[in-house]
Amino acid sequence: QKEVEQNSGPLSVPEGAIASLNCTYSDRGSQSFFWYRQYSGKSPELIMFIYSNGDKEDGRFTAQLNKASQYVSLLIRDSQPSDSATYLCAVRGAQKLVFGQGTRLTINP
Amino acid sequence: DAGVIQSPRHEVTEMGQEVTLRCKPISGHDYLFWYRQTMMRGLELLIYFNNNVPIDDSGMPEDRFSAKMPNASFSTLKIQPSEPRDSAVYFCASSNRDQETQYFGPGTRLLVL
């Protein structure tokens, strides 16, 4: 079992809709959870992090964490074509950050 | 702030040649990370340094790979000899002491023929 798992997609969402990205992790001791966005040919950039169970909102983005289920999600409201990218879930274990394979998201105008 | 700087941005070399990738972290950051990204394996951590000292090199694929950080503003990742399966994008990232928010450089696209 991979340490951090994501559906590779592609996930196609119409413009203006809500995009939902999911991630599961295997290490129950993980404390910190991150979502990075990576445009094609570019480097990953951090868009959100979450430490506690529940929801964390930042503009159009909401991160959700459920430690009991070992599940992290990212919701993007009012999706825009500029949100089309690969979204990487990352989980901080004892020492280092472990990344999932990423989910490719396409927003259709 | 200039961000994390990597060079070269692109490298094409032949199998068996030595390849050296370079990274300048963000000033004041204590942690430096080297990652490799491929379609098959995603983003993998190769090695990371804290205050110029290697902390975890368990991700380094084999002895052909080596990394150094002689000072707080410079690190190298060397592959000798290179092989076609080393073709990937290599990212350098840095963070401050909490290790949480990592800032990535633009990456080096390596192609080994």
Coordinates of N, CA and C in Angstrom, one line a residue:
Chain A
Q1 N 0.9 -1.2 0.0 CA 0.0 0.0 0.0 C 0.9 1.2 0.0
K2 N 0.6 2.2 -0.9 CA 1.3 3.4 -0.9 C 1.0 4.2 0.3
E3 N 2.0 5.1 0.7 CA 1.8 5.9 1.9 C 0.7 6.9 1.7
V4 N 0.7 7.5 0.6 CA -0.3 8.6 0.3 C -0.9 8.2 -1.1
E5 N -2.2 8.1 -1.1 CA -2.9 7.7 -2.4 C -3.9 8.7 -2.8
Q6 N -3.8 8.9 -4.1 CA -4.8 9.8 -4.8 C -5.3 9.2 -6.1
N7 N -6.4 9.5 -6.5 CA -6.9 9.1 -7.8 C -6.2 10.0 -8.8
S8 N -5.6 9.3 -9.8 CA -4.8 10.1 -10.7 C -5.6 10.9 -11.7
G9 N -6.9 10.6 -11.8 CA -7.7 11.3 -12.8 C -7.5 10.8 -14.2
P10 N -7.8 11.7 -15.2 CA -8.1 13.1 -15.0 C -9.6 13.3 -14.5
L11 N -9.7 14.4 -13.7 CA -11.0 14.8 -13.2 C -11.5 16.0 -14.0
S12 N -12.6 15.9 -14.6 CA -13.1 16.9 -15.5 C -14.3 17.6 -14.8
V13 N -14.3 18.9 -14.7 CA -15.3 19.6 -13.9 C -15.7 20.8 -14.8
P14 N -17.0 21.1 -14.9 CA -17.4 22.3 -15.7 C -17.1 23.6 -14.9
E15 N -16.8 24.6 -15.6 CA -16.6 25.9 -15.0 C -17.7 26.3 -14.1
G16 N -17.3 26.8 -12.9 CA -18.3 27.3 -12.0 C -18.8 26.2 -11.0
A17 N -18.5 25.0 -11.3 CA -18.9 23.9 -10.4 C -17.9 23.7 -9.2
I18 N -18.2 22.8 -8.3 CA -17.2 22.4 -7.3 C -16.4 21.2 -7.7
A19 N -15.1 21.4 -7.5 CA -14.2 20.3 -7.8 C -13.8 19.7 -6.5
S20 N -13.8 18.4 -6.4 CA -13.5 17.7 -5.1 C -12.4 16.7 -5.4
L21 N -11.3 16.9 -4.6 CA -10.1 16.1 -4.8 C -9.9 15.3 -3.5
N22 N -9.5 14.1 -3.6 CA -9.4 13.2 -2.4 C -8.1 12.6 -2.2
C23 N -7.7 12.3 -1.0 CA -6.4 11.7 -0.6 C -6.6 10.8 0.6
T24 N -6.0 9.7 0.6 CA -5.9 8.9 1.8 C -4.4 8.6 2.1
Y25 N -4.2 8.4 3.4 CA -2.8 8.1 3.9 C -2.8 7.0 4.8
S26 N -1.6 6.3 5.0 CA -1.5 5.1 5.7 C -1.0 5.3 7.1
D27 N -0.2 6.3 7.3 CA 0.5 6.5 8.7 C -0.5 7.2 9.6
R28 N -1.0 6.5 10.6 CA -1.9 7.1 11.6 C -1.3 8.2 12.4
G29 N 0.0 8.2 12.5 CA 0.7 9.2 13.3 C 1.0 10.5 12.6
S30 N 0.5 10.6 11.3 CA 0.8 11.9 10.6 C 0.0 13.0 11.2
Q31 N 0.7 14.2 11.2 CA 0.2 15.4 11.9 C -0.2 16.5 11.0
S32 N 0.5 16.6 9.8 CA 0.3 17.8 9.0 C 0.0 17.3 7.6
F33 N -0.9 18.1 6.9 CA -1.4 17.7 5.6 C -1.4 18.9 4.7
F34 N -1.0 18.7 3.5 CA -0.8 19.8 2.5 C -1.4 19.5 1.2
W35 N -1.8 20.6 0.5 CA -2.2 20.5 -0.9 C -1.3 21.4 -1.7
Y36 N -0.6 20.8 -2.7 CA 0.2 21.6 -3.6 C -0.5 21.6 -5.0
R37 N -0.4 22.6 -5.7 CA -0.8 22.7 -7.1 C 0.4 22.8 -8.0
Q38 N 0.3 22.0 -9.1 CA 1.4 22.0 -10.1 C 0.8 22.2 -11.5
Y39 N 1.2 23.3 -12.1 CA 0.8 23.5 -13.5 C 1.8 22.8 -14.4
S40 N 1.3 22.4 -15.5 CA 2.1 21.6 -16.5 C 3.5 22.3 -16.7
G41 N 4.6 21.6 -16.5 CA 5.9 22.1 -16.8 C 6.4 23.1 -15.7
K42 N 5.7 23.2 -14.6 CA 6.1 24.1 -13.5 C 6.3 23.3 -12.2
S43 N 6.8 24.0 -11.2 CA 7.1 23.4 -10.0 C 5.8 23.4 -9.0
P44 N 5.8 22.5 -8.1 CA 4.7 22.5 -7.1 C 4.7 23.8 -6.3
E45 N 3.5 24.3 -6.0 CA 3.3 25.4 -5.1 C 2.3 25.1 -4.1
L46 N 2.5 25.5 -2.8 CA 1.6 25.2 -1.7 C 0.4 26.1 -1.8
I47 N -0.8 25.5 -1.7 CA -2.0 26.3 -1.7 C -2.7 26.2 -0.4
M48 N -2.6 25.1 0.4 CA -3.3 25.0 1.7 C -2.6 23.9 2.5
F49 N -2.7 24.1 3.8 CA -2.3 23.1 4.8 C -3.3 23.0 5.9
I50 N -3.4 21.9 6.5 CA -4.4 21.6 7.6 C -3.8 20.7 8.6
Y51 N -4.0 21.0 9.9 CA -3.4 20.2 10.9 C -4.5 19.5 11.8
S52 N -5.7 20.1 11.9 CA -6.7 19.6 12.8 C -7.9 19.1 12.0
N53 N -8.6 18.1 12.7 CA -9.8 17.6 12.1 C -10.8 18.7 11.8
G54 N -11.5 18.5 10.6 CA -12.5 19.5 10.3 C -12.2 20.2 9.0
D55 N -12.7 21.3 8.8 CA -12.6 22.1 7.6 C -11.7 23.3 7.8
K56 N -11.0 23.7 6.8 CA -10.2 25.0 6.8 C -10.5 25.6 5.4
E57 N -10.9 26.9 5.5 CA -11.3 27.6 4.3 C -10.3 28.7 4.0
D58 N -10.0 28.9 2.7 CA -9.2 30.0 2.2 C -9.6 30.4 0.8
G59 N -10.5 31.4 0.8 CA -11.0 31.9 -0.5 C -11.9 30.8 -1.1
R60 N -11.6 30.4 -2.3 CA -12.4 29.4 -3.0 C -12.0 27.9 -2.6
F61 N -11.0 27.8 -1.8 CA -10.5 26.5 -1.4 C -10.9 26.1 0.0
T62 N -11.3 24.9 0.2 CA -11.5 24.3 1.5 C -10.8 23.0 1.6
A63 N -10.0 22.8 2.7 CA -9.4 21.6 3.0 C -10.2 20.9 4.1
Q64 N -10.4 19.6 4.0 CA -11.1 18.8 5.0 C -10.2 17.7 5.4
L65 N -10.2 17.5 6.7 CA -9.3 16.4 7.3 C -10.2 15.6 8.3
N66 N -10.0 14.3 8.1 CA -10.7 13.3 9.0 C -9.6 12.3 9.4
K67 N -9.0 12.5 10.5 CA -7.9 11.6 10.9 C -8.3 10.2 11.2
A68 N -9.5 10.1 11.7 CA -10.0 8.7 12.1 C -10.1 7.9 10.8
S69 N -10.5 8.5 9.7 CA -10.7 7.8 8.4 C -9.4 7.9 7.6
Q70 N -8.4 8.7 8.1 CA -7.1 8.9 7.4 C -7.4 9.4 6.0
Y71 N -8.1 10.5 5.9 CA -8.7 11.0 4.7 C -8.5 12.6 4.7
V72 N -8.0 13.1 3.6 CA -7.9 14.5 3.4 C -8.6 14.8 2.0
S73 N -9.2 16.0 2.0 CA -9.8 16.4 0.7 C -9.6 17.9 0.5
L74 N -9.8 18.2 -0.8 CA -9.7 19.6 -1.2 C -10.9 19.9 -2.1
L75 N -11.6 20.9 -1.7 CA -12.8 21.4 -2.5 C -12.4 22.7 -3.1
I76 N -12.7 22.9 -4.4 CA -12.5 24.1 -5.1 C -13.9 24.6 -5.5
R77 N -14.3 25.7 -5.0 CA -15.7 26.2 -5.3 C -15.5 27.2 -6.5
D78 N -16.6 27.3 -7.3 CA -16.6 28.2 -8.4 C -15.4 28.0 -9.3
S79 N -15.2 26.8 -9.7 CA -14.0 26.4 -10.5 C -13.8 27.2 -11.7
Q80 N -12.5 27.6 -11.9 CA -12.1 28.4 -13.0 C -11.2 27.7 -14.0
P81 N -11.1 28.0 -15.2 CA -10.2 27.3 -16.1 C -8.7 27.4 -15.6
S82 N -8.4 28.5 -14.9 CA -7.1 28.6 -14.3 C -6.8 27.7 -13.2
D83 N -7.8 27.0 -12.7 CA -7.6 25.9 -11.7 C -7.1 24.6 -12.3
S84 N -7.1 24.5 -13.6 CA -6.7 23.3 -14.3 C -5.2 23.1 -14.0
A85 N -4.9 22.0 -13.4 CA -3.6 21.7 -12.9 C -3.6 20.3 -12.3
T86 N -2.4 19.8 -11.9 CA -2.3 18.6 -11.1 C -2.2 19.0 -9.6
Y87 N -3.0 18.4 -8.8 CA -3.0 18.7 -7.3 C -2.4 17.5 -6.6
L88 N -1.4 17.9 -5.8 CA -0.6 16.9 -5.1 C -1.0 17.0 -3.6
C89 N -1.3 15.9 -3.0 CA -1.6 15.8 -1.6 C -0.2 15.4 -1.0
A90 N 0.1 16.0 0.2 CA 1.4 15.6 0.9 C 1.1 15.5 2.3
V91 N 1.7 14.5 2.9 CA 1.5 14.2 4.3 C 2.8 14.2 5.1
R92 N 2.9 14.9 6.2 CA 4.1 14.9 7.0 C 4.1 13.8 8.0
G93 N 5.1 12.9 7.8 CA 5.3 11.8 8.8 C 6.2 12.2 9.8
A94 N 7.0 11.3 10.4 CA 7.9 11.6 11.5 C 8.9 12.6 11.1
Q95 N 9.4 12.4 9.9 CA 10.6 13.3 9.5 C 10.4 14.0 8.2
K96 N 9.6 13.5 7.3 CA 9.6 14.1 6.0 C 8.2 14.1 5.4
L97 N 8.1 14.9 4.3 CA 6.9 15.0 3.6 C 6.8 13.9 2.5
V98 N 5.7 13.2 2.5 CA 5.5 12.2 1.4 C 4.3 12.7 0.5
F99 N 4.6 12.7 -0.8 CA 3.6 13.1 -1.7 C 2.8 12.0 -2.4
G100 N 1.6 12.3 -2.7 CA 0.8 11.4 -3.5 C 1.2 11.6 -5.0
Q101 N 0.6 10.7 -5.8 CA 0.9 10.8 -7.3 C 0.3 12.0 -7.9
G102 N -0.7 12.6 -7.3 CA -1.3 13.8 -7.9 C -2.6 13.4 -8.6
T103 N -3.5 14.3 -8.7 CA -4.8 14.2 -9.4 C -4.8 15.3 -10.5
R104 N -4.9 14.9 -11.7 CA -5.0 16.0 -12.8 C -6.4 16.5 -12.9
L105 N -6.6 17.8 -12.7 CA -7.9 18.4 -12.8 C -8.0 19.3 -14.0
T106 N -9.1 19.1 -14.8 CA -9.4 20.0 -15.9 C -10.7 20.6 -15.7
I107 N -10.7 22.0 -15.8 CA -12.0 22.7 -15.7 C -12.4 23.1 -17.2
N108 N -13.6 22.7 -17.5 CA -14.1 22.9 -18.9 C -14.9 24.2 -18.9
P109 N -14.5 25.1 -19.8 CA -15.3 26.4 -19.9 C -16.7 26.1 -20.4
Chain B
D1 N 12.6 38.6 -2.6 CA 13.3 37.3 -2.5 C 13.3 36.6 -3.8
A2 N 14.5 36.1 -4.2 CA 14.6 35.5 -5.5 C 14.0 34.1 -5.6
G3 N 13.7 33.5 -4.4 CA 13.2 32.1 -4.5 C 14.3 31.2 -4.6
V4 N 13.9 29.9 -4.7 CA 14.9 28.8 -4.9 C 15.4 28.9 -6.3
I5 N 16.7 28.8 -6.5 CA 17.3 28.9 -7.8 C 18.0 27.6 -8.1
Q6 N 17.7 27.1 -9.3 CA 18.3 25.8 -9.8 C 19.0 26.0 -11.1
S7 N 20.1 25.3 -11.3 CA 20.7 25.3 -12.6 C 21.4 24.0 -12.9
P8 N 21.5 23.6 -14.1 CA 20.8 24.2 -15.3 C 19.3 23.9 -15.3
R9 N 18.6 24.6 -16.1 CA 17.1 24.3 -16.2 C 16.9 23.1 -17.1
H10 N 17.8 22.9 -18.0 CA 17.6 21.7 -18.9 C 19.0 21.1 -19.1
E11 N 19.1 19.8 -19.1 CA 20.4 19.1 -19.3 C 20.1 17.9 -20.2
V12 N 20.8 17.8 -21.3 CA 20.8 16.6 -22.1 C 22.2 16.0 -22.1
T13 N 22.3 14.8 -21.8 CA 23.6 14.2 -21.7 C 23.6 12.7 -22.2
E14 N 24.7 12.1 -22.4 CA 24.8 10.7 -22.9 C 25.0 9.8 -21.7
M15 N 24.5 8.6 -21.8 CA 24.7 7.6 -20.8 C 26.2 7.5 -20.4
G16 N 26.5 7.4 -19.2 CA 27.8 7.3 -18.7 C 28.5 8.6 -18.3
Q17 N 27.9 9.7 -18.7 CA 28.5 11.0 -18.3 C 28.1 11.4 -16.9
E18 N 28.9 12.3 -16.3 CA 28.6 12.8 -15.0 C 27.7 14.0 -15.2
V19 N 26.7 14.1 -14.3 CA 25.7 15.2 -14.3 C 25.8 15.8 -12.9
T20 N 25.8 17.2 -12.9 CA 25.8 17.9 -11.6 C 24.7 18.9 -11.7
L21 N 23.8 18.8 -10.7 CA 22.7 19.8 -10.6 C 22.9 20.7 -9.4
R22 N 22.6 21.9 -9.6 CA 22.9 22.9 -8.5 C 21.7 23.6 -8.0
C23 N 21.7 24.0 -6.7 CA 20.6 24.6 -6.1 C 21.1 25.7 -5.1
K24 N 20.4 26.8 -5.1 CA 20.6 27.9 -4.1 C 19.3 28.0 -3.4
P25 N 19.2 27.7 -2.1 CA 18.0 27.8 -1.4 C 17.6 29.3 -1.0
I26 N 16.4 29.5 -0.5 CA 16.0 30.8 -0.1 C 16.9 31.2 1.1
S27 N 17.4 32.4 1.2 CA 18.2 32.8 2.3 C 17.5 32.7 3.6
G28 N 18.2 32.1 4.6 CA 17.6 32.0 5.9 C 16.8 30.7 6.1
H29 N 16.6 29.9 5.1 CA 16.0 28.6 5.2 C 17.0 27.6 5.7
D30 N 16.6 26.8 6.7 CA 17.5 25.8 7.3 C 17.4 24.4 6.7
Y31 N 16.4 24.2 5.9 CA 16.2 22.9 5.3 C 16.3 22.9 3.8
L32 N 16.9 21.9 3.2 CA 17.0 21.8 1.8 C 16.7 20.4 1.4
F33 N 15.8 20.3 0.3 CA 15.3 19.0 -0.1 C 15.6 18.8 -1.6
W34 N 16.0 17.6 -2.0 CA 16.1 17.2 -3.4 C 15.0 16.2 -3.7
Y35 N 14.3 16.5 -4.7 CA 13.2 15.6 -5.2 C 13.4 15.2 -6.6
R36 N 12.9 14.1 -7.0 CA 12.9 13.6 -8.4 C 11.4 13.4 -8.8
Q37 N 11.0 13.8 -10.0 CA 9.6 13.6 -10.4 C 9.6 12.9 -11.8
T38 N 8.9 11.8 -11.8 CA 8.6 11.1 -13.1 C 7.2 10.8 -13.2
M39 N 6.7 10.5 -14.4 CA 5.3 10.1 -14.6 C 5.0 8.8 -13.8
M40 N 5.9 7.9 -13.8 CA 5.7 6.6 -13.2 C 5.7 6.6 -11.7
R41 N 6.6 7.4 -11.1 CA 6.8 7.3 -9.7 C 6.4 8.6 -8.9
G42 N 6.0 9.6 -9.7 CA 5.5 10.8 -9.0 C 6.7 11.6 -8.4
L43 N 6.4 12.3 -7.4 CA 7.5 13.2 -6.7 C 8.1 12.4 -5.6
E44 N 9.3 12.1 -5.7 CA 10.0 11.3 -4.6 C 11.1 12.1 -4.0
L45 N 11.2 12.1 -2.7 CA 12.2 12.7 -1.9 C 13.5 11.9 -2.0
L46 N 14.6 12.5 -2.4 CA 15.9 11.8 -2.6 C 16.7 12.0 -1.3
I47 N 16.8 13.2 -0.8 CA 17.7 13.5 0.3 C 17.3 14.8 0.9
Y48 N 17.4 15.0 2.2 CA 17.3 16.4 2.7 C 18.3 16.7 3.7
F49 N 18.6 18.0 3.8 CA 19.7 18.6 4.7 C 19.0 19.5 5.7
N50 N 19.6 19.5 6.9 CA 19.2 20.5 7.9 C 20.5 21.2 8.3
N51 N 20.6 22.5 8.2 CA 21.8 23.2 8.6 C 23.0 22.6 7.9
N52 N 22.9 22.3 6.6 CA 24.0 21.8 5.8 C 24.3 20.3 6.0
V53 N 23.7 19.7 7.0 CA 24.0 18.3 7.3 C 23.0 17.4 6.7
P54 N 23.4 16.3 6.0 CA 22.4 15.4 5.4 C 21.7 14.6 6.6
I55 N 20.4 14.6 6.5 CA 19.6 14.0 7.6 C 19.0 12.7 7.2
D56 N 18.5 12.6 6.0 CA 17.9 11.4 5.5 C 18.2 11.2 4.0
D57 N 19.0 10.2 3.7 CA 19.3 10.0 2.3 C 18.7 8.6 1.8
S58 N 17.7 8.2 2.5 CA 17.1 6.9 2.2 C 16.5 6.8 0.8
G59 N 16.2 8.0 0.2 CA 15.5 8.0 -1.1 C 16.5 8.0 -2.2
M60 N 17.8 8.2 -1.9 CA 18.8 8.2 -3.0 C 18.8 6.8 -3.6
P61 N 18.6 6.7 -4.9 CA 18.3 5.4 -5.6 C 19.5 4.4 -5.5
E62 N 20.7 4.9 -5.6 CA 21.9 4.0 -5.6 C 23.1 4.8 -5.5
D63 N 24.3 4.1 -5.4 CA 25.5 4.8 -5.1 C 25.9 5.8 -6.3
R64 N 25.3 5.7 -7.4 CA 25.6 6.6 -8.5 C 25.2 8.1 -8.1
F65 N 24.3 8.2 -7.2 CA 23.8 9.5 -6.7 C 24.5 9.9 -5.5
S66 N 24.9 11.2 -5.5 CA 25.5 11.8 -4.3 C 25.0 13.3 -4.2
A67 N 24.9 13.8 -3.0 CA 24.5 15.2 -2.8 C 25.4 15.8 -1.7
K68 N 25.7 17.1 -1.9 CA 26.5 17.8 -0.9 C 25.9 19.1 -0.6
M69 N 26.2 19.7 0.5 CA 25.8 21.0 0.8 C 26.9 21.7 1.6
P70 N 27.9 22.3 0.9 CA 29.1 22.8 1.5 C 28.8 24.0 2.3
N71 N 27.7 24.8 2.0 CA 27.4 25.9 2.9 C 25.9 26.2 2.8
A72 N 25.4 27.2 3.5 CA 24.0 27.4 3.6 C 23.3 27.9 2.4
S73 N 24.1 28.3 1.4 CA 23.5 28.9 0.2 C 23.8 28.0 -1.1
F74 N 24.2 26.8 -0.9 CA 24.6 26.1 -2.1 C 24.5 24.5 -1.9
S75 N 23.9 23.8 -2.8 CA 23.9 22.4 -2.8 C 24.0 21.8 -4.2
T76 N 24.6 20.6 -4.3 CA 24.7 19.9 -5.5 C 24.2 18.5 -5.4
L77 N 23.6 18.0 -6.5 CA 23.2 16.6 -6.7 C 24.0 16.1 -7.9
K78 N 24.7 15.1 -7.7 CA 25.6 14.6 -8.7 C 25.2 13.1 -9.1
I79 N 25.2 12.8 -10.3 CA 24.9 11.5 -10.8 C 26.1 11.1 -11.7
Q80 N 26.7 10.0 -11.2 CA 27.9 9.5 -11.9 C 28.0 8.0 -11.8
P81 N 28.0 7.2 -12.9 CA 27.6 7.6 -14.2 C 26.1 7.7 -14.4
S82 N 25.7 8.5 -15.3 CA 24.2 8.7 -15.6 C 23.7 7.5 -16.5
E83 N 22.4 7.2 -16.3 CA 21.8 6.2 -17.1 C 20.5 6.7 -17.6
P84 N 20.0 6.2 -18.7 CA 18.7 6.7 -19.3 C 17.6 6.7 -18.3
R85 N 17.5 5.8 -17.3 CA 16.4 5.7 -16.3 C 16.5 6.9 -15.3
D86 N 17.6 7.6 -15.4 CA 17.7 8.8 -14.5 C 17.0 10.0 -15.1
S87 N 16.5 9.9 -16.3 CA 15.8 11.0 -16.9 C 14.5 11.3 -16.1
A88 N 14.4 12.6 -15.7 CA 13.4 13.0 -14.8 C 13.5 14.5 -14.7
V89 N 12.6 15.1 -13.9 CA 12.7 16.5 -13.5 C 13.2 16.4 -12.0
Y90 N 14.3 17.1 -11.7 CA 14.8 17.2 -10.4 C 14.5 18.5 -9.8
F91 N 13.8 18.5 -8.6 CA 13.5 19.7 -7.9 C 14.3 19.9 -6.7
C92 N 14.6 21.1 -6.4 CA 15.2 21.4 -5.1 C 14.2 22.3 -4.4
A93 N 14.0 22.1 -3.1 CA 13.1 22.9 -2.3 C 13.8 23.3 -1.0
S94 N 13.3 24.4 -0.4 CA 13.8 24.8 0.9 C 12.7 25.2 1.8
S95 N 13.0 25.1 3.1 CA 12.0 25.6 4.1 C 12.7 26.1 5.3
N96 N 11.9 26.8 6.1 CA 12.5 27.3 7.3 C 12.4 26.2 8.4
R97 N 12.7 26.5 9.6 CA 13.0 25.5 10.6 C 11.8 24.6 10.9
D98 N 10.6 25.0 10.6 CA 9.4 24.2 10.9 C 9.2 23.1 9.8
Q99 N 10.0 23.1 8.7 CA 9.9 22.1 7.6 C 8.5 22.0 7.0
E100 N 7.6 22.9 7.4 CA 6.3 22.6 6.9 C 6.1 23.2 5.5
T101 N 6.3 24.4 5.3 CA 6.1 25.0 4.0 C 7.3 25.0 3.1
Q102 N 7.3 24.1 2.1 CA 8.5 24.0 1.3 C 8.3 24.8 0.0
Y103 N 9.3 25.5 -0.4 CA 9.3 26.3 -1.6 C 10.2 25.6 -2.6
F104 N 9.6 25.4 -3.7 CA 10.2 24.6 -4.8 C 10.9 25.5 -5.8
G105 N 12.1 25.1 -6.3 CA 12.7 25.7 -7.4 C 12.0 25.3 -8.7
P106 N 12.5 25.9 -9.8 CA 11.9 25.7 -11.1 C 12.1 24.3 -11.6
G107 N 13.1 23.6 -11.1 CA 13.4 22.2 -11.5 C 14.5 22.2 -12.6
T108 N 15.1 21.1 -12.7 CA 16.1 20.8 -13.8 C 15.5 19.6 -14.6
R109 N 15.3 19.8 -15.9 CA 14.8 18.6 -16.7 C 16.0 17.9 -17.3
L110 N 16.2 16.7 -16.8 CA 17.3 15.9 -17.2 C 16.9 14.8 -18.2
L111 N 17.6 14.8 -19.3 CA 17.4 13.7 -20.3 C 18.8 13.0 -20.5
V112 N 18.8 11.7 -20.3 CA 20.0 10.9 -20.5 C 19.7 10.0 -21.7
L113 N 20.5 10.2 -22.7 CA 20.3 9.4 -23.9 C 21.2 8.1 -23.9

